[in-house]
Amino acid sequence: MKEILLISGKGGTGKTSLTSSFIHFADNCIACDYDVDASNLPILLQPQKLMTVDFSAGETASVDEDSCISCGLCAELCRFEAIDSEYRVIPLACEGCGFCARICPVQAITMHARPSGRWFSGVSRENHPVFFAELRPGEENSGKLVAQVKTMARKTAAENAIPLIIADGPPGIGCAVISSMVGVDLVVLVTEPSRSGFHDLQRVSQLMRLRGIKGVLIINKWDLNPEICEEIEDWARGNEMPVLGRVPFSTQIADSISQAQIPGADEQIKEMLFPLWENILKQLSIERKE
Amino acid sequence: MQIAVASGKGGTGKTLLSTCLMKVLGEFNPVLIDTDVEEPNAGLVLPQQATSTTNVNRLVPEIDFGKCTSCGICAELCKFNALVVMPDKVLVFNELCHSCGACAYLCPEAAIKEKEHHIGVIEEAIVPGFGTLLTGRLTVGEAQSPPLIKAVKKKKPEAELRIIDCPPGTTCAMIESISNSDYCLLVTEPTPFGLHDLELSLEAMGLLGIPGGLVINRWQGQEQELAALSERIGVPILARIPFSPELARAYMRGQDPLEAMPELRGIINDIMGRIKEALS
């Protein structure tokens, strides 16, 4: 079983357009969305939900007002400013470390499991198993939710002998991205030819180097800025990162997204994107030989 | 006044709007704070003279093995599994540690001290004629951004106008970025993705009780669903930035968006007018 992950550093470069199209091109694969706080892949795949599971990671403190003697020790020791002036817990600020519950002299503070979000399994309209999640707004622990989605997808792949997982990744380089990369066979970086796209690409590829993960590159909307596009390709050559191809700026792709359609399902767009998919498969077979 | 510019979905135009706000409101000598510390971009589109770089650290435990008896209390109380006690040593996983300080305070042998762990830098720069830019830059490989966001937001509290260029998403990093703002601008795009993520960021904004308004970027006339959402949540649409390939091209080259689309200046002034009205 192989896992492909699409990430970009910068948001809005076209990860979900490409991921959904590649899922459409693959005959037998599992689709995953690791962008658990702004999950967009299901908007295009429109899966029928089969399972919804509550997810809880971490805890929140709460103060029993009747037992509290207002000594103030909890507020003094809390590093997260999560205890207010009336010695009540501010749930959004509480990181669930449990320090206050340990040191309260009258045991007025208890820790409770914190609902962090939900994860789902389903089947897309094209019959691909789909795994995705929703982190509750304001929550942390996105990395743990990503790990949960990944575990379920891998288990399903193993049980049903499905050879491939294709995953849409989150933006950035933080906990969710680090968690997304675990055990991935090929990272496909999707960038756009702007100063910020290039800058963010370099940071995310630095993270991949730290983790010893190889990547390949796709430059989306390349014709909006051919000069930076070439600069990015030079950089990729210097870093031994294969460039799988360029995708031109396309109002057709934009139109299919605004109608919540998978871009690659359109014949004309498929002509444009299918060669990239063939290149990804080639890269996967190279990885296999190594 | 502190105005946060957030979005939910990435790539909708947060940095475009925050840097234009800074330029149009230059007379107030604003401070622009880039809290997208994983991928800070505001500095890439502003002419600037760097003035200083400050290291940001957080505290992590350090074990004094001369005093440690491997009793295991630290590992038992750490909710983040950042400490593993073995018969002859204690392993510390800095990346899992949340710097709460419980282990150091509660170690019965006083064998745990805290030491500084470097997580990133704050870069300060003058943007000539327009104010100051503060950029938080997370060290690549660090997983947690909120401590750095907190640190960069503590700088220059006295400024008359603070503009926060927030990270995408709706997690703790976004909450930390918009917290204690007087107003939150949510930049969205008229696509199903934009709409979906906007709804989540409205929820996050609502948790903090910050008043806010919407800015539709790449507007092409279609806005029924956004208008319905705005009506339902009671958050007004403040402005529409029309879709323009010229603006996209110019911005991608790092050119001044206010030159590529001169009417942007009027749009920004309208937004400020609406914010002042809402806060008065």
Short mmCIF file of C-alpha atoms in Angstrom, two decimals, chain A residues 8-12 16-17 37-41 43-44 59 73 77 79-81 92 95-99 102-103 111 134-140 142 144 171-175 177-178 192-196 199-201 203-204 206-207 210-211 221 223-228 249 257-260, chain B residues 8-12 36-41 44-45 59 73 76-81 95 98-103 105-106 114 137-144 146 150 154 168-173 175 189-194 196-197 200-201 203-204 207-208 243 245 248-249 251-254:
data_model
loop_
_atom_site.label_atom_id
_atom_site.label_comp_id
_atom_site.label_asym_id
_atom_site.label_seq_id
_atom_site.Cartn_x
_atom_site.Cartn_y
_atom_site.Cartn_z
CA SER A 8 1.74 23.41 -0.50
CA GLY A 9 2.82 25.55 2.45
CA LYS A 10 0.70 28.45 1.20
CA GLY A 11 -3.06 28.05 1.15
CA GLY A 12 -5.15 28.48 -1.98
CA THR A 16 -7.95 20.28 -3.45
CA SER A 17 -8.60 20.77 -7.20
CA ASP A 37 -9.94 22.49 10.38
CA ALA A 38 -11.09 23.58 6.93
CA SER A 39 -11.95 20.38 5.13
CA ASN A 40 -12.82 21.01 1.48
CA LEU A 41 -12.26 17.71 -0.34
CA ILE A 43 -17.33 19.37 -0.99
CA LEU A 44 -16.14 17.93 -4.32
CA GLU A 59 -8.87 17.79 28.73
CA LEU A 73 -2.82 29.58 43.55
CA LEU A 77 0.63 29.15 38.41
CA ARG A 79 0.95 29.73 32.27
CA PHE A 80 -1.93 30.05 29.81
CA GLU A 81 -3.88 32.81 31.58
CA LEU A 92 -10.59 28.54 25.07
CA GLU A 95 -4.55 23.74 27.35
CA GLY A 96 -5.55 20.90 29.65
CA CYS A 97 -2.19 20.49 31.38
CA GLY A 98 -3.89 19.66 34.69
CA PHE A 99 -1.39 21.68 36.75
CA ARG A 102 -2.82 18.93 40.94
CA ILE A 103 -2.01 21.92 43.13
CA MET A 111 -10.26 17.68 34.57
CA GLU A 134 -13.98 18.34 11.46
CA LEU A 135 -12.03 19.92 14.26
CA ARG A 136 -14.20 22.18 16.41
CA PRO A 137 -13.36 25.84 15.79
CA GLY A 138 -10.74 27.11 18.23
CA GLU A 139 -9.48 23.66 19.21
CA GLU A 140 -5.91 22.44 19.27
CA SER A 142 -5.32 18.98 14.95
CA LYS A 144 -3.93 14.01 16.73
CA PRO A 171 -1.60 24.49 4.64
CA GLY A 172 1.36 25.62 6.75
CA ILE A 173 4.25 23.72 8.34
CA GLY A 174 2.88 23.14 11.86
CA CYS A 175 1.48 20.22 13.81
CA VAL A 177 1.33 19.10 8.41
CA ILE A 178 3.93 17.24 10.46
CA GLU A 192 1.95 28.90 -7.54
CA PRO A 193 4.45 31.25 -9.17
CA SER A 194 4.28 34.11 -6.67
CA ARG A 195 6.85 35.39 -4.17
CA SER A 196 4.74 34.02 -1.33
CA HIS A 199 8.75 31.32 -0.09
CA ASP A 200 6.22 28.96 1.50
CA LEU A 201 7.31 26.11 -0.77
CA ARG A 203 9.82 26.34 4.07
CA VAL A 204 7.69 23.25 3.62
CA GLN A 206 12.87 22.33 4.44
CA LEU A 207 10.48 20.54 6.81
CA LEU A 210 14.27 17.45 8.26
CA ARG A 211 11.93 14.47 8.20
CA LYS A 221 -1.32 28.74 -12.60
CA ASP A 223 1.40 31.36 -16.79
CA LEU A 224 0.35 34.06 -14.31
CA ASN A 225 4.05 34.61 -13.75
CA PRO A 226 6.43 32.74 -16.11
CA GLU A 227 9.55 34.42 -14.62
CA ILE A 228 8.99 33.15 -11.08
CA PHE A 249 -4.34 29.31 -15.08
CA ILE A 257 -14.87 24.40 -8.44
CA SER A 258 -17.58 27.03 -8.19
CA GLN A 259 -20.08 24.35 -9.23
CA ALA A 260 -18.59 21.94 -6.65
CA GLY B 8 -10.60 30.23 7.34
CA LYS B 9 -9.58 29.16 3.83
CA GLY B 10 -6.03 29.93 2.76
CA GLY B 11 -5.22 32.03 -0.28
CA THR B 12 -8.34 34.21 -0.16
CA ASP B 36 0.89 33.52 10.14
CA VAL B 37 4.12 32.34 11.75
CA GLU B 38 4.22 29.06 9.82
CA GLU B 39 4.22 30.86 6.47
CA PRO B 40 4.64 34.64 6.99
CA ASN B 41 4.15 36.52 3.72
CA LEU B 44 7.31 39.70 0.79
CA VAL B 45 5.00 42.37 -0.63
CA LEU B 59 10.45 26.75 28.61
CA ILE B 73 5.78 11.37 39.07
CA GLU B 76 2.56 10.42 35.35
CA LEU B 77 1.37 14.02 35.64
CA CYS B 78 2.39 15.24 32.17
CA LYS B 79 -0.78 15.24 30.07
CA PHE B 80 1.19 15.63 26.87
CA ASN B 81 3.43 12.56 27.26
CA GLU B 95 8.12 19.09 20.72
CA HIS B 98 3.39 22.63 26.30
CA SER B 99 5.61 24.52 28.77
CA CYS B 100 3.03 24.35 31.57
CA GLY B 101 5.72 24.04 34.26
CA ALA B 102 3.88 21.39 36.30
CA CYS B 103 6.73 18.86 36.26
CA TYR B 105 6.99 22.62 40.29
CA LEU B 106 5.84 19.20 41.45
CA GLU B 114 13.29 24.67 33.08
CA ARG B 137 8.70 33.34 11.99
CA LEU B 138 8.42 29.84 13.41
CA THR B 139 11.54 27.65 13.21
CA VAL B 140 10.91 24.93 10.62
CA GLY B 141 10.18 21.68 12.44
CA GLU B 142 8.46 23.31 15.45
CA ALA B 143 4.88 22.11 15.76
CA GLN B 144 3.26 24.71 18.03
CA PRO B 146 0.55 29.84 19.62
CA LYS B 150 1.43 35.43 21.72
CA LYS B 154 2.89 41.57 22.87
CA PRO B 168 -5.56 30.36 7.77
CA GLY B 169 -7.76 27.82 9.50
CA THR B 170 -9.90 28.00 12.60
CA THR B 171 -7.70 26.30 15.20
CA CYS B 172 -6.01 27.61 18.32
CA ALA B 173 -3.52 29.61 16.18
CA ILE B 175 -8.03 32.18 17.95
CA GLU B 189 -14.02 34.12 -1.95
CA PRO B 190 -17.32 33.31 -3.67
CA THR B 191 -16.69 29.57 -4.05
CA PRO B 192 -18.11 26.55 -2.18
CA PHE B 193 -14.72 26.24 -0.40
CA GLY B 194 -14.75 29.88 0.67
CA HIS B 196 -17.67 26.42 3.92
CA ASP B 197 -14.54 27.72 5.64
CA LEU B 200 -16.30 27.85 10.49
CA SER B 201 -14.30 31.04 10.99
CA GLU B 203 -18.04 30.32 14.55
CA ALA B 204 -14.50 30.84 15.88
CA LEU B 207 -16.55 32.24 20.46
CA LEU B 208 -14.57 35.35 21.33
CA PHE B 243 -12.07 39.66 -9.74
CA PRO B 245 -6.56 38.89 -13.61
CA ALA B 248 -3.64 38.73 -9.61
CA ARG B 249 -0.73 39.02 -12.05
CA TYR B 251 0.33 40.89 -6.97
CA MET B 252 2.08 37.65 -7.90
CA ARG B 253 4.99 39.71 -9.24
CA GLY B 254 5.18 41.60 -5.95
#
